[in-house]
Coordinates of C-alpha atoms in Angstrom, one line a residue:
M163 CA 0.0 0.0 0.1
T164 CA 1.6 3.0 -0.9
P165 CA 1.9 5.8 2.3
S166 CA -0.7 8.8 2.4
A167 CA 1.3 12.3 1.8
T168 CA 0.2 14.3 5.0
K169 CA 1.2 18.3 4.7
T170 CA 4.3 18.4 7.5
D171 CA 4.3 21.4 9.8
L172 CA 7.9 22.6 9.0
P173 CA 9.7 25.5 11.8
H174 CA 8.6 28.6 11.3
D175 CA 5.5 28.0 9.6
R176 CA 7.8 27.6 6.3
V177 CA 6.7 25.2 3.2
W178 CA 9.3 22.8 1.1
N179 CA 9.9 25.5 -1.8
F180 CA 11.6 24.0 -5.2
S181 CA 11.7 27.3 -6.7
A182 CA 13.9 27.0 -9.6
G183 CA 15.7 30.2 -8.1
P184 CA 15.5 32.5 -6.0
S185 CA 15.3 29.0 -4.2
V186 CA 15.8 27.5 -0.5
L187 CA 18.0 28.3 1.8
P188 CA 19.8 26.4 4.4
Q189 CA 17.5 27.1 7.5
S190 CA 21.0 27.4 9.8
V191 CA 22.2 30.5 7.7
L192 CA 18.4 32.1 7.8
E193 CA 18.5 31.7 11.6
E194 CA 21.8 33.3 11.8
V195 CA 20.6 36.1 9.5
Q196 CA 17.9 36.5 11.9
R197 CA 19.8 37.0 14.6
D198 CA 22.2 39.7 13.7
L199 CA 19.9 41.4 11.1
L200 CA 19.3 44.8 13.5
N201 CA 22.8 44.2 15.0
Y202 CA 25.8 42.3 13.0
K203 CA 28.3 40.9 15.9
G204 CA 27.7 44.2 18.0
H205 CA 29.1 46.4 15.9
G206 CA 25.6 48.6 16.3
M207 CA 24.1 48.0 12.6
S208 CA 22.9 45.6 10.5
V209 CA 24.5 44.4 7.2
L210 CA 22.7 46.2 4.7
E211 CA 23.3 49.3 6.4
M212 CA 27.1 48.8 6.5
S213 CA 29.5 50.9 4.4
H214 CA 31.2 48.4 1.6
R215 CA 34.8 50.5 2.6
S216 CA 34.4 49.6 6.2
K217 CA 37.0 47.0 7.8
V218 CA 34.1 45.1 9.3
Y219 CA 32.6 44.2 5.7
G220 CA 36.2 44.3 4.0
S221 CA 36.4 40.6 6.6
I222 CA 33.2 39.8 5.4
I223 CA 33.9 40.1 1.9
S224 CA 37.5 38.5 2.0
E225 CA 36.0 35.9 4.2
A226 CA 33.7 34.6 1.7
E227 CA 36.1 34.8 -1.0
A228 CA 38.7 32.7 1.2
T229 CA 36.0 29.6 2.3
L230 CA 34.7 29.7 -1.3
R231 CA 38.7 29.1 -1.9
R232 CA 39.0 26.1 0.7
V233 CA 35.7 24.8 -0.4
L234 CA 35.9 24.6 -4.0
N235 CA 40.0 24.3 -3.7
V236 CA 40.4 27.3 -6.3
P237 CA 44.4 27.3 -6.9
A238 CA 46.3 30.6 -6.6
N239 CA 46.7 31.4 -10.1
Y240 CA 42.8 31.7 -9.8
S241 CA 40.9 35.4 -9.2
I242 CA 37.9 34.9 -7.4
L243 CA 35.1 38.2 -8.3
F244 CA 32.3 38.8 -7.2
L245 CA 30.1 40.9 -9.6
Q246 CA 26.6 41.9 -10.7
G247 CA 24.2 41.5 -13.4
G248 CA 24.2 37.4 -12.7
G249 CA 24.4 34.7 -15.3
T250 CA 23.1 36.9 -18.5
G251 CA 26.0 39.4 -18.1
E252 CA 28.4 36.8 -17.4
F253 CA 27.3 35.4 -21.0
A254 CA 28.6 39.3 -22.6
A255 CA 31.2 39.0 -20.3
A256 CA 32.8 36.0 -20.7
Y257 CA 33.6 36.6 -24.7
L258 CA 34.3 40.4 -23.7
N259 CA 36.8 39.5 -21.3
L260 CA 38.7 36.8 -22.9
M261 CA 38.6 38.5 -26.3
A262 CA 40.5 41.2 -25.2
S263 CA 42.9 38.6 -23.5
K264 CA 46.9 38.3 -24.2
S265 CA 46.8 35.6 -24.9
V266 CA 43.9 35.3 -27.1
R267 CA 45.2 38.0 -29.1
E268 CA 48.2 37.2 -29.7
K269 CA 46.7 33.4 -30.6
Q270 CA 44.1 35.4 -33.1
Q271 CA 47.1 37.6 -34.2
R272 CA 49.3 34.3 -35.5
L273 CA 46.0 32.9 -37.5
G274 CA 45.6 35.7 -39.1
K275 CA 42.0 35.9 -39.0
P276 CA 39.4 36.1 -36.5
L277 CA 39.5 33.2 -34.0
A278 CA 36.4 31.4 -33.3
C279 CA 34.0 31.1 -29.9
D280 CA 32.3 27.6 -29.7
Y281 CA 29.7 27.4 -28.3
I282 CA 27.9 23.4 -27.0
V283 CA 24.1 24.3 -26.7
T284 CA 22.9 21.8 -24.5
G285 CA 19.0 23.7 -23.3
G286 CA 17.8 27.3 -23.1
W287 CA 20.4 28.8 -21.4
S288 CA 23.6 27.8 -23.0
K289 CA 21.0 28.9 -26.5
S290 CA 20.9 32.5 -24.9
G291 CA 24.6 32.7 -24.5
L292 CA 24.9 31.5 -27.7
K293 CA 22.3 34.4 -29.1
E294 CA 24.0 36.6 -26.8
V295 CA 27.4 37.1 -28.5
K296 CA 26.3 36.9 -32.0
R297 CA 24.2 40.0 -31.1
L298 CA 27.9 41.0 -29.9
G299 CA 29.2 40.5 -33.1
A300 CA 31.1 37.0 -32.4
N301 CA 32.4 34.4 -34.8
V302 CA 30.8 31.8 -33.5
N303 CA 31.2 28.4 -33.9
V304 CA 28.2 25.9 -32.8
V305 CA 30.2 22.2 -31.2
L306 CA 26.5 21.5 -30.9
D307 CA 22.8 22.2 -30.6
G308 CA 21.0 19.4 -29.0
V309 CA 19.9 16.6 -30.6
K310 CA 17.0 15.4 -33.3
S311 CA 13.9 14.2 -31.9
A312 CA 13.6 10.9 -33.3
T313 CA 9.6 11.2 -33.5
T314 CA 9.5 14.6 -35.4
G315 CA 13.4 14.9 -36.5
E316 CA 13.0 18.3 -34.3
T317 CA 15.9 20.7 -32.3
V318 CA 14.9 19.2 -28.6
Y319 CA 17.2 19.5 -25.9
S320 CA 16.9 15.9 -24.0
S321 CA 20.5 14.2 -24.6
L322 CA 23.7 14.8 -25.7
P323 CA 25.6 13.3 -28.9
P324 CA 28.8 11.5 -28.8
V325 CA 31.4 13.7 -28.3
S326 CA 33.2 11.4 -31.7
E327 CA 29.6 14.0 -33.2
W328 CA 30.6 17.3 -31.5
N329 CA 31.5 19.9 -34.2
L330 CA 34.8 22.1 -32.1
G331 CA 37.4 23.8 -34.3
K332 CA 40.9 23.8 -34.4
P333 CA 42.3 24.2 -31.1
E334 CA 44.9 26.4 -33.0
E335 CA 41.6 28.4 -34.4
T336 CA 39.0 28.7 -31.5
A337 CA 39.6 31.8 -28.5
Y338 CA 37.3 29.3 -25.8
V339 CA 35.0 26.6 -25.7
Y340 CA 31.3 27.5 -24.1
Y341 CA 28.7 25.9 -22.3
C342 CA 26.4 25.5 -19.1
E343 CA 26.9 22.5 -16.6
N344 CA 23.2 22.3 -16.0
E345 CA 20.3 23.4 -17.9
T346 CA 17.7 25.0 -15.2
V347 CA 14.9 25.0 -17.6
H348 CA 15.7 21.1 -19.7
G349 CA 17.2 19.4 -16.6
V350 CA 20.0 18.4 -18.7
E351 CA 23.1 18.1 -16.5
T352 CA 26.6 17.4 -18.1
P353 CA 28.7 14.7 -16.0
S354 CA 31.9 16.3 -14.5
N355 CA 34.8 16.5 -17.0
F356 CA 33.0 15.7 -20.3
V357 CA 33.3 19.2 -21.7
V358 CA 37.1 19.3 -20.3
D359 CA 38.1 15.6 -21.3
A360 CA 37.1 16.4 -25.0
V361 CA 38.9 19.6 -25.1
D362 CA 42.2 20.2 -26.3
P363 CA 43.7 22.0 -22.7
S364 CA 45.3 24.8 -24.6
V365 CA 41.6 25.9 -25.4
P366 CA 40.4 27.9 -22.0
V367 CA 37.0 26.5 -21.7
I368 CA 34.2 28.4 -19.9
C369 CA 31.8 26.9 -17.7
D370 CA 28.2 28.2 -16.6
M371 CA 27.9 26.2 -13.3
S372 CA 24.8 28.5 -12.2
S373 CA 22.6 26.0 -11.2
N374 CA 25.1 23.3 -9.9
M375 CA 27.4 25.3 -8.0
L376 CA 29.1 23.6 -5.1
S377 CA 27.0 20.1 -6.0
R378 CA 29.6 18.5 -6.3
P379 CA 33.2 18.5 -6.1
V380 CA 34.7 20.4 -9.3
D381 CA 38.6 20.3 -10.6
V382 CA 38.6 23.7 -11.0
S383 CA 42.0 24.1 -12.6
R384 CA 40.7 22.5 -15.6
F385 CA 38.9 25.3 -16.6
G386 CA 39.9 28.8 -18.1
A387 CA 36.7 30.0 -15.9
I388 CA 33.9 29.2 -14.3
V389 CA 30.6 31.9 -13.7
A390 CA 27.6 31.5 -11.6
G391 CA 24.5 33.7 -10.7
A392 CA 24.0 32.7 -6.7
Q393 CA 20.3 32.3 -6.2
K394 CA 20.4 28.4 -6.7
N395 CA 22.7 27.2 -4.6
M396 CA 24.7 30.0 -3.3
G397 CA 22.8 32.5 -1.9
P398 CA 20.6 34.8 -2.7
A399 CA 19.6 36.7 -6.2
G400 CA 22.1 40.0 -6.5
V401 CA 26.2 38.5 -7.0
S402 CA 27.3 36.0 -9.5
I403 CA 30.6 34.6 -9.4
A404 CA 34.0 34.7 -12.0
I405 CA 36.1 32.2 -11.1
V406 CA 39.1 33.3 -13.9
R407 CA 42.3 31.4 -14.2
K408 CA 44.8 34.7 -14.2
D409 CA 47.3 34.3 -17.5
L410 CA 43.2 34.8 -19.0
L411 CA 43.5 38.6 -17.4
E412 CA 47.0 39.6 -18.6
R413 CA 46.3 42.2 -21.3
D414 CA 48.5 45.2 -23.4
E415 CA 47.0 47.9 -21.3
S416 CA 49.2 49.6 -24.3
D417 CA 46.6 49.4 -27.2
P418 CA 43.5 51.6 -26.0
E419 CA 41.5 49.1 -28.6
V420 CA 41.4 46.1 -25.8
T421 CA 39.3 47.0 -23.8
R422 CA 37.3 49.9 -26.5
N423 CA 34.2 47.9 -26.1
I424 CA 34.2 46.2 -22.2
P425 CA 31.5 48.6 -19.9
S426 CA 33.6 48.4 -16.3
V427 CA 30.6 47.2 -14.9
L428 CA 31.4 43.9 -16.8
D429 CA 35.2 44.0 -16.9
W430 CA 37.2 40.8 -15.0
C431 CA 40.1 43.0 -14.6
Y432 CA 38.0 46.0 -13.4
F433 CA 37.3 44.1 -10.6
D434 CA 40.3 41.8 -10.2
G435 CA 42.1 44.7 -9.4
A436 CA 39.8 46.4 -6.7
A437 CA 39.2 43.4 -4.6
S438 CA 35.6 42.7 -6.6
M439 CA 34.8 46.5 -4.8
P440 CA 35.8 48.9 -7.5
N441 CA 32.3 50.5 -6.6
T442 CA 28.9 49.5 -3.7
P443 CA 28.7 45.7 -4.9
P444 CA 25.7 43.5 -3.6
T445 CA 27.0 43.4 -0.1
F446 CA 24.3 41.9 1.2
S447 CA 24.0 39.3 -0.7
I448 CA 27.9 38.5 -0.5
Y449 CA 27.8 37.9 3.1
V450 CA 24.4 35.8 2.9
C451 CA 27.0 33.2 0.2
G452 CA 29.6 33.6 2.4
L453 CA 27.4 32.3 5.4
V454 CA 26.7 29.5 3.0
F455 CA 29.9 28.6 1.6
K456 CA 30.3 28.2 5.1
W457 CA 27.6 25.9 5.8
V458 CA 28.7 24.2 2.7
E459 CA 32.5 23.5 4.3
K460 CA 31.1 22.4 6.9
H461 CA 29.5 19.2 5.4
G462 CA 32.3 18.9 2.6
L463 CA 31.3 19.0 -0.9
E464 CA 32.1 14.9 -1.0
T465 CA 28.9 14.5 1.4
I466 CA 27.1 17.5 -0.5
E467 CA 26.7 15.1 -3.5
K468 CA 26.1 11.8 -2.0
I469 CA 22.6 14.0 -0.6
R470 CA 22.0 15.3 -3.7
N471 CA 22.0 11.9 -5.6
E472 CA 20.0 10.5 -3.0
R473 CA 17.1 13.1 -3.5
A474 CA 17.3 12.8 -7.1
D475 CA 17.1 9.5 -7.3
M476 CA 14.4 8.6 -5.1
V477 CA 12.5 10.9 -7.6
Y478 CA 13.5 9.4 -10.5
D479 CA 12.8 5.7 -9.1
V480 CA 9.1 7.1 -9.3
I481 CA 9.7 8.3 -12.4
D482 CA 10.9 5.4 -14.0
A483 CA 8.7 3.2 -12.3
H484 CA 5.6 4.7 -14.0
P485 CA 7.1 6.1 -17.7
D486 CA 3.4 6.1 -18.6
F487 CA 2.2 8.7 -16.0
F488 CA 5.5 10.5 -14.9
H489 CA 6.8 10.9 -18.1
G490 CA 10.5 11.7 -18.4
L491 CA 12.0 14.8 -20.0
V492 CA 15.9 13.7 -20.8
D493 CA 18.3 10.7 -21.3
K494 CA 18.9 9.0 -18.3
K495 CA 22.6 9.8 -18.6
Y496 CA 22.4 13.5 -18.6
R497 CA 19.3 14.1 -16.8
S498 CA 19.9 16.7 -13.9
A499 CA 20.2 16.3 -9.9
M500 CA 19.3 19.8 -9.2
N501 CA 15.9 20.3 -11.8
L502 CA 14.1 17.2 -12.5
V503 CA 11.7 17.6 -15.0
F504 CA 8.8 15.3 -16.0
T505 CA 4.7 15.5 -18.2
L506 CA 1.6 14.0 -16.7
P507 CA -0.8 12.3 -19.3
S508 CA -2.4 15.8 -19.4
A509 CA -2.6 19.8 -18.7
E510 CA -5.4 19.3 -16.3
L511 CA -3.5 16.6 -14.3
E512 CA -0.4 19.1 -14.0
S513 CA -2.5 21.0 -13.0
K514 CA -4.2 19.2 -10.4
F515 CA -0.6 18.1 -9.2
I516 CA 0.2 21.5 -9.0
A517 CA -2.9 22.6 -6.7
E518 CA -2.7 19.2 -4.7
A519 CA 0.6 19.6 -3.8
A520 CA 0.3 23.2 -3.1
D521 CA -2.5 22.0 0.1
L522 CA 0.8 19.5 1.0
N523 CA 3.0 22.8 1.7
M524 CA 5.0 22.0 -1.8
I525 CA 5.3 25.2 -3.9
Q526 CA 6.9 26.0 -7.2
L527 CA 6.6 22.6 -9.0
K528 CA 5.2 23.9 -12.3
G529 CA 7.7 23.7 -15.4
H530 CA 9.1 27.0 -16.6
R531 CA 7.3 28.9 -19.6
S532 CA 8.7 27.6 -22.4
L533 CA 8.4 23.9 -21.5
G534 CA 5.6 23.3 -19.3
G535 CA 5.1 20.3 -17.7
I536 CA 6.4 20.2 -13.8
R537 CA 10.1 21.4 -12.3
V538 CA 11.0 20.3 -9.4
S539 CA 14.4 21.9 -7.8
L540 CA 16.7 19.8 -5.1
Y541 CA 19.2 21.9 -4.4
N542 CA 21.4 22.3 -2.0
A543 CA 19.5 23.4 0.8
M544 CA 16.6 21.3 0.0
P545 CA 17.0 18.5 2.7
V546 CA 15.9 15.0 2.1
E547 CA 13.0 15.0 3.8
G548 CA 11.9 16.8 1.9
A549 CA 12.5 15.1 -0.9
K550 CA 11.2 12.0 0.7
A551 CA 7.5 14.5 1.0
F552 CA 7.3 15.0 -2.3
V553 CA 8.0 11.3 -3.2
A554 CA 5.1 10.0 -0.9
F555 CA 3.3 12.7 -2.6
M556 CA 3.9 11.2 -5.9
K557 CA 3.0 7.8 -5.2
Q558 CA -0.6 8.9 -4.0
F559 CA -1.0 11.0 -6.9
Y560 CA -0.2 8.1 -9.2
E561 CA -2.8 5.5 -7.0
N562 CA -5.3 8.4 -6.9
N563 CA -5.3 9.7 -11.0
H564 CA -3.6 6.3 -13.2

């Protein structure tokens, strides 16, 4: 007999928040923020009110950077930057900064023609990144763009073709390779090292890790840069992070053409030279991120990864057990452990599913407007108990409606 799903009474009258972002934060972090909101550590003011030039805030941002460096084991030859503009801002920033890099410009001069920017398109966000650099005039080479549907022949974002079918450019003709490791909308997650293993090590790989950052260990040294918006696994909206290999920040400052087209707000070097504070940073968001970094460090990335897989496996097991009712949209090899997407037999059933889940304090389950269906986001701060509650509801809903 399927156990009945019941409404869970959570501390502070909270709900199970399955939002794709901004998303659930660790309760212990929120409680610490609450304790210190009016008077941060006895300094008589909130971080919300604090000057970014004060010694107190200087300690907050430097400790946040140091903690993230420890958690990800970021090598000394990489800079960590706290930025604004979100992942969308980094679409342009990655392109503009890489093309201004001394090593890339020298490579292009040797070639005698514009270098190509390789884009791996696996879903909505990498597609948006491609669109942005095309708008800026990039010489783009599309390595892959989804896969062809076996039934319609149309391009769909549900899998990746074999590496042997990728259209990677010649290393001597390529400025960088860009991809999004976890597609929040389409629920496609690229396995660890899958792309860097396929790319010639002489070519910098730029990875958008906005929605799976800090969910599993990563070898930062294999990337030219990692960029990420914070509002999935790292903290509240308002700050984005770039981890950039320092040689890619070297420029020929004697040539005014190098930075002519880079707005200061997107200029990694500008932020690197001012310890991420050439202007007022998103102070409160960075402060909360620092607390989340400490929470991750306390657990350890290996444990975080084990829990992330446990949560996702519970949900996928139900989907796999009833594929005619819970229709998974992604190839099993590439389905995300962060954003799990599926459809039900009808739009009416999907609406009923969302409404009944809300009655049980489970919210933000509607799929992205471009895709529809159901999307359950299981970020780091979602307890295993939340996934168990959702699975119990799935099973009950199936029994009542199949």
